[in-house]
PDB file of N, CA and C in Angstrom:
ATOM      1  N   MET S1048     111.806  87.256  97.439  1.00 93.00           N
ATOM      2  CA  MET S1048     112.328  87.870  96.232  1.00 93.00           C
ATOM      3  C   MET S1048     112.373  89.384  96.449  1.00 93.00           C
ATOM      4  N   LYS S1049     113.466  89.984  96.055  1.00 97.00           N
ATOM      5  CA  LYS S1049     113.649  91.429  96.188  1.00 97.00           C
ATOM      6  C   LYS S1049     113.458  92.073  94.814  1.00 97.00           C
ATOM      7  N   VAL S1050     112.492  92.994  94.736  1.00 98.00           N
ATOM      8  CA  VAL S1050     112.094  93.616  93.470  1.00 98.00           C
ATOM      9  C   VAL S1050     112.237  95.126  93.579  1.00 98.00           C
ATOM     10  N   ALA S1051     112.792  95.735  92.548  1.00 98.00           N
ATOM     11  CA  ALA S1051     112.861  97.197  92.468  1.00 98.00           C
ATOM     12  C   ALA S1051     111.988  97.657  91.311  1.00 98.00           C
ATOM     13  N   ILE S1052     111.195  98.690  91.566  1.00 98.00           N
ATOM     14  CA  ILE S1052     110.361  99.284  90.525  1.00 98.00           C
ATOM     15  C   ILE S1052     110.794 100.731  90.367  1.00 98.00           C
ATOM     16  N   VAL S1053     111.209 101.095  89.146  1.00 96.00           N
ATOM     17  CA  VAL S1053     111.548 102.498  88.895  1.00 96.00           C
ATOM     18  C   VAL S1053     110.221 103.215  88.695  1.00 96.00           C
ATOM     19  N   CYS S1054     109.990 104.254  89.514  1.00 96.00           N
ATOM     20  CA  CYS S1054     108.644 104.813  89.528  1.00 96.00           C
ATOM     21  C   CYS S1054     108.599 106.326  89.682  1.00 96.00           C
ATOM     22  N   GLU S1055     107.400 106.813  89.441  1.00 96.00           N
ATOM     23  CA  GLU S1055     107.033 108.213  89.646  1.00 96.00           C
ATOM     24  C   GLU S1055     105.866 108.182  90.623  1.00 96.00           C
ATOM     25  N   CYS S1056     105.922 108.977  91.668  1.00 93.00           N
ATOM     26  CA  CYS S1056     104.853 108.984  92.669  1.00 93.00           C
ATOM     27  C   CYS S1056     104.272 110.384  92.788  1.00 93.00           C
ATOM     28  N   LEU S1057     102.956 110.444  92.842  1.00 90.00           N
ATOM     29  CA  LEU S1057     102.259 111.713  93.004  1.00 90.00           C
ATOM     30  C   LEU S1057     101.072 111.482  93.925  1.00 90.00           C
ATOM     31  N   LYS S1058     101.032 112.213  95.014  1.00 88.00           N
ATOM     32  CA  LYS S1058      99.943 112.110  95.990  1.00 88.00           C
ATOM     33  C   LYS S1058      99.733 110.673  96.459  1.00 88.00           C
ATOM     34  N   GLY S1059     100.826 109.986  96.737  1.00 84.00           N
ATOM     35  CA  GLY S1059     100.746 108.630  97.258  1.00 84.00           C
ATOM     36  C   GLY S1059     100.493 107.551  96.226  1.00 84.00           C
ATOM     37  N   GLN S1060     100.300 107.928  94.973  1.00 92.00           N
ATOM     38  CA  GLN S1060     100.071 106.963  93.895  1.00 92.00           C
ATOM     39  C   GLN S1060     101.360 106.775  93.108  1.00 92.00           C
ATOM     40  N   CYS S1061     101.939 105.584  93.191  1.00 96.00           N
ATOM     41  CA  CYS S1061     103.182 105.307  92.468  1.00 96.00           C
ATOM     42  C   CYS S1061     102.878 104.497  91.216  1.00 96.00           C
ATOM     43  N   LYS S1062     103.547 104.888  90.132  1.00 98.00           N
ATOM     44  CA  LYS S1062     103.360 104.225  88.837  1.00 98.00           C
ATOM     45  C   LYS S1062     104.718 103.992  88.201  1.00 98.00           C
ATOM     46  N   VAL S1063     104.776 103.025  87.292  1.00 97.00           N
ATOM     47  CA  VAL S1063     106.017 102.754  86.563  1.00 97.00           C
ATOM     48  C   VAL S1063     106.430 104.018  85.818  1.00 97.00           C
ATOM     49  N   ALA S1064     107.701 104.363  85.932  1.00 96.00           N
ATOM     50  CA  ALA S1064     108.234 105.586  85.323  1.00 96.00           C
ATOM     51  C   ALA S1064     108.256 105.486  83.801  1.00 96.00           C
ATOM     52  N   HIS S1065     108.383 106.628  83.168  1.00 93.00           N
ATOM     53  CA  HIS S1065     108.444 106.696  81.708  1.00 93.00           C
ATOM     54  C   HIS S1065     109.849 106.469  81.167  1.00 93.00           C
ATOM     55  N   HIS S1066     110.856 106.582  82.007  1.00 90.00           N
ATOM     56  CA  HIS S1066     112.243 106.444  81.556  1.00 90.00           C
ATOM     57  C   HIS S1066     113.050 105.779  82.666  1.00 90.00           C
ATOM     58  N   PHE S1067     113.807 104.747  82.329  1.00 89.00           N
ATOM     59  CA  PHE S1067     114.576 103.998  83.326  1.00 89.00           C
ATOM     60  C   PHE S1067     115.574 104.886  84.063  1.00 89.00           C
ATOM     61  N   GLY S1068     116.486 105.498  83.348  1.00 87.00           N
ATOM     62  CA  GLY S1068     117.546 106.284  83.974  1.00 87.00           C
ATOM     63  C   GLY S1068     117.092 107.597  84.575  1.00 87.00           C
ATOM     64  N   LEU S1069     115.927 108.090  84.132  1.00 89.00           N
ATOM     65  CA  LEU S1069     115.419 109.368  84.635  1.00 89.00           C
ATOM     66  C   LEU S1069     114.254 109.208  85.613  1.00 89.00           C
ATOM     67  N   ALA S1070     114.000 107.990  86.039  1.00 92.00           N
ATOM     68  CA  ALA S1070     112.939 107.773  87.033  1.00 92.00           C
ATOM     69  C   ALA S1070     113.303 108.518  88.310  1.00 92.00           C
ATOM     70  N   PRO S1071     112.387 109.309  88.851  1.00 95.00           N
ATOM     71  CA  PRO S1071     112.734 110.062  90.054  1.00 95.00           C
ATOM     72  C   PRO S1071     112.937 109.192  91.291  1.00 95.00           C
ATOM     73  N   LEU S1072     112.205 108.075  91.364  1.00 95.00           N
ATOM     74  CA  LEU S1072     112.258 107.231  92.557  1.00 95.00           C
ATOM     75  C   LEU S1072     112.479 105.770  92.215  1.00 95.00           C
ATOM     76  N   VAL S1073     112.969 105.051  93.211  1.00 97.00           N
ATOM     77  CA  VAL S1073     113.073 103.602  93.131  1.00 97.00           C
ATOM     78  C   VAL S1073     112.393 103.051  94.379  1.00 97.00           C
ATOM     79  N   CYS S1074     111.398 102.197  94.179  1.00 96.00           N
ATOM     80  CA  CYS S1074     110.728 101.533  95.296  1.00 96.00           C
ATOM     81  C   CYS S1074     111.210 100.087  95.319  1.00 96.00           C
ATOM     82  N   ILE S1075     111.726  99.669  96.457  1.00 97.00           N
ATOM     83  CA  ILE S1075     112.247  98.312  96.599  1.00 97.00           C
ATOM     84  C   ILE S1075     111.307  97.534  97.512  1.00 97.00           C
ATOM     85  N   PHE S1076     110.910  96.365  97.033  1.00 97.00           N
ATOM     86  CA  PHE S1076     109.980  95.506  97.761  1.00 97.00           C
ATOM     87  C   PHE S1076     110.650  94.174  98.055  1.00 97.00           C
ATOM     88  N   GLU S1077     110.399  93.674  99.239  1.00 95.00           N
ATOM     89  CA  GLU S1077     110.906  92.363  99.618  1.00 95.00           C
ATOM     90  C   GLU S1077     109.710  91.498  99.994  1.00 95.00           C
ATOM     91  N   ASP S1078     109.533  90.407  99.254  1.00 91.00           N
ATOM     92  CA  ASP S1078     108.400  89.505  99.457  1.00 91.00           C
ATOM     93  C   ASP S1078     107.063  90.249  99.432  1.00 91.00           C
ATOM     94  N   GLY S1079     106.958  91.229  98.535  1.00 88.00           N
ATOM     95  CA  GLY S1079     105.706  91.943  98.327  1.00 88.00           C
ATOM     96  C   GLY S1079     105.471  93.136  99.232  1.00 88.00           C
ATOM     97  N   LYS S1080     106.377  93.375 100.184  1.00 92.00           N
ATOM     98  CA  LYS S1080     106.213  94.507 101.099  1.00 92.00           C
ATOM     99  C   LYS S1080     107.296  95.537 100.841  1.00 92.00           C
ATOM    100  N   GLU S1081     106.899  96.808 100.867  1.00 91.00           N
ATOM    101  CA  GLU S1081     107.872  97.870 100.596  1.00 91.00           C
ATOM    102  C   GLU S1081     108.938  97.887 101.688  1.00 91.00           C
ATOM    103  N   ALA S1082     110.191  97.788 101.258  1.00 94.00           N
ATOM    104  CA  ALA S1082     111.324  97.796 102.184  1.00 94.00           C
ATOM    105  C   ALA S1082     112.033  99.139 102.173  1.00 94.00           C
ATOM    106  N   GLU S1083     111.983  99.809 101.013  1.00 94.00           N
ATOM    107  CA  GLU S1083     112.722 101.064 100.884  1.00 94.00           C
ATOM    108  C   GLU S1083     112.173 101.868  99.708  1.00 94.00           C
ATOM    109  N   ARG S1084     112.169 103.173  99.875  1.00 95.00           N
ATOM    110  CA  ARG S1084     111.836 104.095  98.782  1.00 95.00           C
ATOM    111  C   ARG S1084     112.938 105.141  98.780  1.00 95.00           C
ATOM    112  N   THR S1085     113.615 105.272  97.649  1.00 95.00           N
ATOM    113  CA  THR S1085     114.771 106.158  97.603  1.00 95.00           C
ATOM    114  C   THR S1085     114.802 106.948  96.303  1.00 95.00           C
ATOM    115  N   LEU S1086     115.465 108.071  96.343  1.00 95.00           N
ATOM    116  CA  LEU S1086     115.669 108.850  95.126  1.00 95.00           C
ATOM    117  C   LEU S1086     116.623 108.103  94.204  1.00 95.00           C
ATOM    118  N   ASN S1087     116.419 108.226  92.921  1.00 95.00           N
ATOM    119  CA  ASN S1087     117.311 107.639  91.928  1.00 95.00           C
ATOM    120  C   ASN S1087     118.669 108.345  92.043  1.00 95.00           C
ATOM    121  N   PRO S1088     119.726 107.615  92.389  1.00 93.00           N
ATOM    122  CA  PRO S1088     121.030 108.252  92.572  1.00 93.00           C
ATOM    123  C   PRO S1088     121.652 108.745  91.269  1.00 93.00           C
ATOM    124  N   ALA S1089     121.099 108.338  90.130  1.00 86.00           N
ATOM    125  CA  ALA S1089     121.682 108.691  88.832  1.00 86.00           C
ATOM    126  C   ALA S1089     120.926 109.804  88.114  1.00 86.00           C
ATOM    127  N   ILE S1090     119.839 110.273  88.689  1.00 84.00           N
ATOM    128  CA  ILE S1090     118.941 111.170  87.956  1.00 84.00           C
ATOM    129  C   ILE S1090     119.604 112.468  87.496  1.00 84.00           C
ATOM    130  N   LYS S1091     120.567 112.977  88.224  1.00 84.00           N
ATOM    131  CA  LYS S1091     121.194 114.247  87.847  1.00 84.00           C
ATOM    132  C   LYS S1091     122.441 114.070  86.985  1.00 84.00           C
ATOM    133  N   MET S1092     122.774 112.831  86.689  1.00 75.00           N
ATOM    134  CA  MET S1092     123.953 112.572  85.865  1.00 75.00           C
ATOM    135  C   MET S1092     123.652 112.885  84.404  1.00 75.00           C
ATOM    136  N   GLU S1093     124.665 113.320  83.692  1.00 81.00           N
ATOM    137  CA  GLU S1093     124.495 113.607  82.275  1.00 81.00           C
ATOM    138  C   GLU S1093     124.619 112.333  81.444  1.00 81.00           C
ATOM    139  N   ARG S1094     125.485 111.425  81.870  1.00 84.00           N
ATOM    140  CA  ARG S1094     125.732 110.176  81.138  1.00 84.00           C
ATOM    141  C   ARG S1094     125.782 109.021  82.128  1.00 84.00           C
ATOM    142  N   ARG S1095     125.637 107.823  81.586  1.00 82.00           N
ATOM    143  CA  ARG S1095     125.739 106.571  82.346  1.00 82.00           C
ATOM    144  C   ARG S1095     124.691 106.429  83.447  1.00 82.00           C
ATOM    145  N   ARG S1096     123.535 107.010  83.227  1.00 82.00           N
ATOM    146  CA  ARG S1096     122.472 106.893  84.224  1.00 82.00           C
ATOM    147  C   ARG S1096     122.017 105.448  84.385  1.00 82.00           C
ATOM    148  N   GLY S1097     121.805 104.763  83.250  1.00 84.00           N
ATOM    149  CA  GLY S1097     121.343 103.375  83.309  1.00 84.00           C
ATOM    150  C   GLY S1097     122.327 102.474  84.029  1.00 84.00           C
ATOM    151  N   ARG S1098     123.585 102.627  83.713  1.00 88.00           N
ATOM    152  CA  ARG S1098     124.625 101.812  84.354  1.00 88.00           C
ATOM    153  C   ARG S1098     124.683 102.094  85.855  1.00 88.00           C
ATOM    154  N   THR S1099     124.684 103.369  86.211  1.00 92.00           N
ATOM    155  CA  THR S1099     124.765 103.749  87.622  1.00 92.00           C
ATOM    156  C   THR S1099     123.561 103.239  88.401  1.00 92.00           C
ATOM    157  N   LEU S1100     122.372 103.377  87.832  1.00 93.00           N
ATOM    158  CA  LEU S1100     121.170 102.898  88.509  1.00 93.00           C
ATOM    159  C   LEU S1100     121.208 101.376  88.654  1.00 93.00           C
ATOM    160  N   ALA S1101     121.615 100.664  87.608  1.00 94.00           N
ATOM    161  CA  ALA S1101     121.709  99.203  87.676  1.00 94.00           C
ATOM    162  C   ALA S1101     122.709  98.770  88.752  1.00 94.00           C
ATOM    163  N   GLU S1102     123.848  99.430  88.825  1.00 95.00           N
ATOM    164  CA  GLU S1102     124.849  99.101  89.849  1.00 95.00           C
ATOM    165  C   GLU S1102     124.308  99.365  91.254  1.00 95.00           C
ATOM    166  N   PHE S1103     123.574 100.455  91.413  1.00 96.00           N
ATOM    167  CA  PHE S1103     122.961 100.779  92.699  1.00 96.00           C
ATOM    168  C   PHE S1103     121.984  99.676  93.108  1.00 96.00           C
ATOM    169  N   LEU S1104     121.133  99.248  92.181  1.00 97.00           N
ATOM    170  CA  LEU S1104     120.147  98.211  92.485  1.00 97.00           C
ATOM    171  C   LEU S1104     120.824  96.889  92.832  1.00 97.00           C
ATOM    172  N   ALA S1105     121.884  96.551  92.103  1.00 97.00           N
ATOM    173  CA  ALA S1105     122.629  95.326  92.404  1.00 97.00           C
ATOM    174  C   ALA S1105     123.234  95.397  93.806  1.00 97.00           C
ATOM    175  N   SER S1106     123.735  96.565  94.185  1.00 97.00           N
ATOM    176  CA  SER S1106     124.338  96.722  95.516  1.00 97.00           C
ATOM    177  C   SER S1106     123.307  96.561  96.631  1.00 97.00           C
ATOM    178  N   LYS S1107     122.029  96.750  96.307  1.00 97.00           N
ATOM    179  CA  LYS S1107     120.942  96.588  97.277  1.00 97.00           C
ATOM    180  C   LYS S1107     120.428  95.148  97.330  1.00 97.00           C
ATOM    181  N   GLY S1108     120.993  94.266  96.493  1.00 97.00           N
ATOM    182  CA  GLY S1108     120.570  92.873  96.486  1.00 97.00           C
ATOM    183  C   GLY S1108     119.301  92.610  95.707  1.00 97.00           C
ATOM    184  N   VAL S1109     118.955  93.516  94.803  1.00 98.00           N
ATOM    185  CA  VAL S1109     117.741  93.370  93.993  1.00 98.00           C
ATOM    186  C   VAL S1109     117.914  92.212  93.012  1.00 98.00           C
ATOM    187  N   GLU S1110     116.852  91.411  92.865  1.00 97.00           N
ATOM    188  CA  GLU S1110     116.871  90.276  91.940  1.00 97.00           C
ATOM    189  C   GLU S1110     116.098  90.567  90.659  1.00 97.00           C
ATOM    190  N   VAL S1111     115.041  91.369  90.771  1.00 97.00           N
ATOM    191  CA  VAL S1111     114.181  91.682  89.629  1.00 97.00           C
ATOM    192  C   VAL S1111     113.978  93.194  89.575  1.00 97.00           C
ATOM    193  N   VAL S1112     114.122  93.756  88.375  1.00 97.00           N
ATOM    194  CA  VAL S1112     113.901  95.183  88.162  1.00 97.00           C
ATOM    195  C   VAL S1112     112.704  95.334  87.230  1.00 97.00           C
ATOM    196  N   VAL S1113     111.758  96.180  87.617  1.00 96.00           N
ATOM    197  CA  VAL S1113     110.583  96.454  86.793  1.00 96.00           C
ATOM    198  C   VAL S1113     110.658  97.904  86.340  1.00 96.00           C
ATOM    199  N   GLY S1114     110.493  98.100  85.035  1.00 94.00           N
ATOM    200  CA  GLY S1114     110.549  99.449  84.492  1.00 94.00           C
ATOM    201  C   GLY S1114     109.912  99.505  83.121  1.00 94.00           C
ATOM    202  N   PRO S1115     110.008 100.648  82.469  1.00 93.00           N
ATOM    203  CA  PRO S1115     109.391 100.820  81.156  1.00 93.00           C
ATOM    204  C   PRO S1115     110.169 100.065  80.084  1.00 93.00           C
ATOM    205  N   PRO S1116     109.535  99.830  78.920  1.00 90.00           N
ATOM    206  CA  PRO S1116     110.284  99.242  77.806  1.00 90.00           C
ATOM    207  C   PRO S1116     111.501 100.119  77.509  1.00 90.00           C
ATOM    208  N   LEU S1117     112.623  99.476  77.284  1.00 78.00           N
ATOM    209  CA  LEU S1117     113.871 100.212  77.075  1.00 78.00           C
ATOM    210  C   LEU S1117     114.217 100.284  75.601  1.00 78.00           C
ATOM    211  N   GLN S1118     114.575 101.475  75.150  1.00 70.00           N
ATOM    212  CA  GLN S1118     115.087 101.653  73.801  1.00 70.00           C
ATOM    213  C   GLN S1118     116.597 101.442  73.883  1.00 70.00           C
ATOM    214  N   GLY S1119     117.136 100.785  72.895  1.00 65.00           N
ATOM    215  CA  GLY S1119     118.572 100.542  72.921  1.00 65.00           C
ATOM    216  C   GLY S1119     118.911  99.449  73.913  1.00 65.00           C
ATOM    217  N   HIS S1120     120.168  99.400  74.287  1.00 65.00           N
ATOM    218  CA  HIS S1120     120.621  98.290  75.113  1.00 65.00           C
ATOM    219  C   HIS S1120     121.138  98.704  76.479  1.00 65.00           C
ATOM    220  N   GLY S1121     121.493  99.945  76.686  1.00 69.00           N
ATOM    221  CA  GLY S1121     122.168 100.391  77.896  1.00 69.00           C
ATOM    222  C   GLY S1121     121.664  99.828  79.206  1.00 69.00           C
ATOM    223  N   GLY S1122     120.516 100.324  79.676  1.00 74.00           N
ATOM    224  CA  GLY S1122     120.011  99.931  80.985  1.00 74.00           C
ATOM    225  C   GLY S1122     119.746  98.450  81.116  1.00 74.00           C
ATOM    226  N   ARG S1123     119.071  97.861  80.131  1.00 78.00           N
ATOM    227  CA  ARG S1123     118.740  96.435  80.188  1.00 78.00           C
ATOM    228  C   ARG S1123     120.002  95.589  80.230  1.00 78.00           C
ATOM    229  N   ASP S1124     120.983  95.938  79.402  1.00 82.00           N
ATOM    230  CA  ASP S1124     122.230  95.178  79.390  1.00 82.00           C
ATOM    231  C   ASP S1124     122.917  95.218  80.744  1.00 82.00           C
ATOM    232  N   TRP S1125     122.948  96.391  81.368  1.00 88.00           N
ATOM    233  CA  TRP S1125     123.588  96.495  82.685  1.00 88.00           C
ATOM    234  C   TRP S1125     122.821  95.703  83.726  1.00 88.00           C
ATOM    235  N   VAL S1126     121.511  95.762  83.688  1.00 92.00           N
ATOM    236  CA  VAL S1126     120.699  95.012  84.651  1.00 92.00           C
ATOM    237  C   VAL S1126     120.989  93.520  84.523  1.00 92.00           C
ATOM    238  N   THR S1127     120.933  92.995  83.299  1.00 91.00           N
ATOM    239  CA  THR S1127     121.140  91.557  83.115  1.00 91.00           C
ATOM    240  C   THR S1127     122.596  91.153  83.338  1.00 91.00           C
ATOM    241  N   GLU S1128     123.524  92.007  82.942  1.00 92.00           N
ATOM    242  CA  GLU S1128     124.940  91.699  83.156  1.00 92.00           C
ATOM    243  C   GLU S1128     125.265  91.590  84.646  1.00 92.00           C
ATOM    244  N   LEU S1129     124.532  92.332  85.454  1.00 94.00           N
ATOM    245  CA  LEU S1129     124.753  92.303  86.901  1.00 94.00           C
ATOM    246  C   LEU S1129     123.925  91.215  87.593  1.00 94.00           C
ATOM    247  N   GLY S1130     123.298  90.340  86.797  1.00 95.00           N
ATOM    248  CA  GLY S1130     122.617  89.173  87.348  1.00 95.00           C
ATOM    249  C   GLY S1130     121.166  89.373  87.749  1.00 95.00           C
ATOM    250  N   MET S1131     120.585  90.482  87.350  1.00 97.00           N
ATOM    251  CA  MET S1131     119.180  90.736  87.670  1.00 97.00           C
ATOM    252  C   MET S1131     118.325  90.499  86.427  1.00 97.00           C
ATOM    253  N   ARG S1132     117.042  90.293  86.641  1.00 96.00           N
ATOM    254  CA  ARG S1132     116.099  90.122  85.542  1.00 96.00           C
ATOM    255  C   ARG S1132     115.345  91.430  85.351  1.00 96.00           C
ATOM    256  N   TYR S1133     115.093  91.813  84.093  1.00 95.00           N
ATOM    257  CA  TYR S1133     114.353  93.045  83.801  1.00 95.00           C
ATOM    258  C   TYR S1133     112.982  92.685  83.258  1.00 95.00           C
ATOM    259  N   ILE S1134     111.940  93.218  83.874  1.00 95.00           N
ATOM    260  CA  ILE S1134     110.569  93.009  83.417  1.00 95.00           C
ATOM    261  C   ILE S1134     110.028  94.346  82.928  1.00 95.00           C
ATOM    262  N   GLU S1135     109.574  94.367  81.686  1.00 94.00           N
ATOM    263  CA  GLU S1135     109.030  95.595  81.103  1.00 94.00           C
ATOM    264  C   GLU S1135     107.548  95.736  81.426  1.00 94.00           C
ATOM    265  N   LYS S1136     107.181  96.919  81.879  1.00 96.00           N
ATOM    266  CA  LYS S1136     105.778  97.277  82.107  1.00 96.00           C
ATOM    267  C   LYS S1136     105.548  98.639  81.478  1.00 96.00           C
ATOM    268  N   GLU S1137     104.354  98.851  80.990  1.00 96.00           N
ATOM    269  CA  GLU S1137     104.032 100.130  80.359  1.00 96.00           C
ATOM    270  C   GLU S1137     104.147 101.265  81.372  1.00 96.00           C
ATOM    271  N   PRO S1138     104.712 102.393  80.943  1.00 96.00           N
ATOM    272  CA  PRO S1138     104.758 103.556  81.833  1.00 96.00           C
ATOM    273  C   PRO S1138     103.350 103.914  82.301  1.00 96.00           C
ATOM    274  N   GLY S1139     103.236 104.272  83.557  1.00 96.00           N
ATOM    275  CA  GLY S1139     101.939 104.620  84.118  1.00 96.00           C
ATOM    276  C   GLY S1139     101.212 103.453  84.760  1.00 96.00           C
ATOM    277  N   THR S1140     101.745 102.234  84.616  1.00 97.00           N
ATOM    278  CA  THR S1140     101.134 101.077  85.265  1.00 97.00           C
ATOM    279  C   THR S1140     101.252 101.243  86.780  1.00 97.00           C
ATOM    280  N   PRO S1141     100.147 101.139  87.520  1.00 97.00           N
ATOM    281  CA  PRO S1141     100.225 101.290  88.973  1.00 97.00           C
ATOM    282  C   PRO S1141     101.130 100.229  89.609  1.00 97.00           C
ATOM    283  N   VAL S1142     101.921 100.649  90.581  1.00 96.00           N
ATOM    284  CA  VAL S1142     102.838  99.744  91.271  1.00 96.00           C
ATOM    285  C   VAL S1142     102.066  98.591  91.916  1.00 96.00           C
ATOM    286  N   GLU S1143     100.882  98.869  92.465  1.00 95.00           N
ATOM    287  CA  GLU S1143     100.080  97.818  93.101  1.00 95.00           C
ATOM    288  C   GLU S1143      99.746  96.701  92.112  1.00 95.00           C
ATOM    289  N   GLU S1144      99.459  97.080  90.872  1.00 96.00           N
ATOM    290  CA  GLU S1144      99.143  96.100  89.828  1.00 96.00           C
ATOM    291  C   GLU S1144     100.360  95.221  89.533  1.00 96.00           C
ATOM    292  N   VAL S1145     101.525  95.834  89.459  1.00 97.00           N
ATOM    293  CA  VAL S1145     102.765  95.091  89.213  1.00 97.00           C
ATOM    294  C   VAL S1145     103.009  94.105  90.350  1.00 97.00           C
ATOM    295  N   LEU S1146     102.836  94.556  91.577  1.00 95.00           N
ATOM    296  CA  LEU S1146     103.070  93.694  92.740  1.00 95.00           C
ATOM    297  C   LEU S1146     102.117  92.507  92.758  1.00 95.00           C
ATOM    298  N   LYS S1147     100.847  92.724  92.402  1.00 95.00           N
ATOM    299  CA  LYS S1147      99.885  91.620  92.356  1.00 95.00           C
ATOM    300  C   LYS S1147     100.335  90.560  91.365  1.00 95.00           C
ATOM    301  N   GLU S1148     100.817  90.994  90.208  1.00 94.00           N
ATOM    302  CA  GLU S1148     101.281  90.046  89.190  1.00 94.00           C
ATOM    303  C   GLU S1148     102.494  89.260  89.673  1.00 94.00           C
ATOM    304  N   LEU S1149     103.405  89.928  90.353  1.00 93.00           N
ATOM    305  CA  LEU S1149     104.649  89.282  90.770  1.00 93.00           C
ATOM    306  C   LEU S1149     104.498  88.392  91.996  1.00 93.00           C
ATOM    307  N   PHE S1150     103.638  88.766  92.914  1.00 89.00           N
ATOM    308  CA  PHE S1150     103.580  88.067  94.194  1.00 89.00           C
ATOM    309  C   PHE S1150     102.296  87.280  94.423  1.00 89.00           C
ATOM    310  N   SER S1151     101.453  87.136  93.403  1.00 83.00           N
ATOM    311  CA  SER S1151     100.217  86.350  93.570  1.00 83.00           C
ATOM    312  C   SER S1151     100.431  84.918  93.163  1.00 83.00           C
TER     313      SER S1151
END
């Protein structure tokens, strides 16, 4: 299973970001192991950040997206419309904790 977590990392500690479209990083895991860590390609956009990020994740073959609870419909709708599942986690949740839940 390929999972993307929108995250904020500081001193090697990655946590679920506070905002889907404004998350500085995206960590992609395949079968529980980190496959890629990349900058959010939509972070500097003024509009359509959620859509752009969802399209980027779909292009990477992501099946599950983990991020903060979403207000409104934008990001979640794009994620699900593109065939991925969205799992909400509280901002600040350590990435390791999320991975244990998903891959245990």
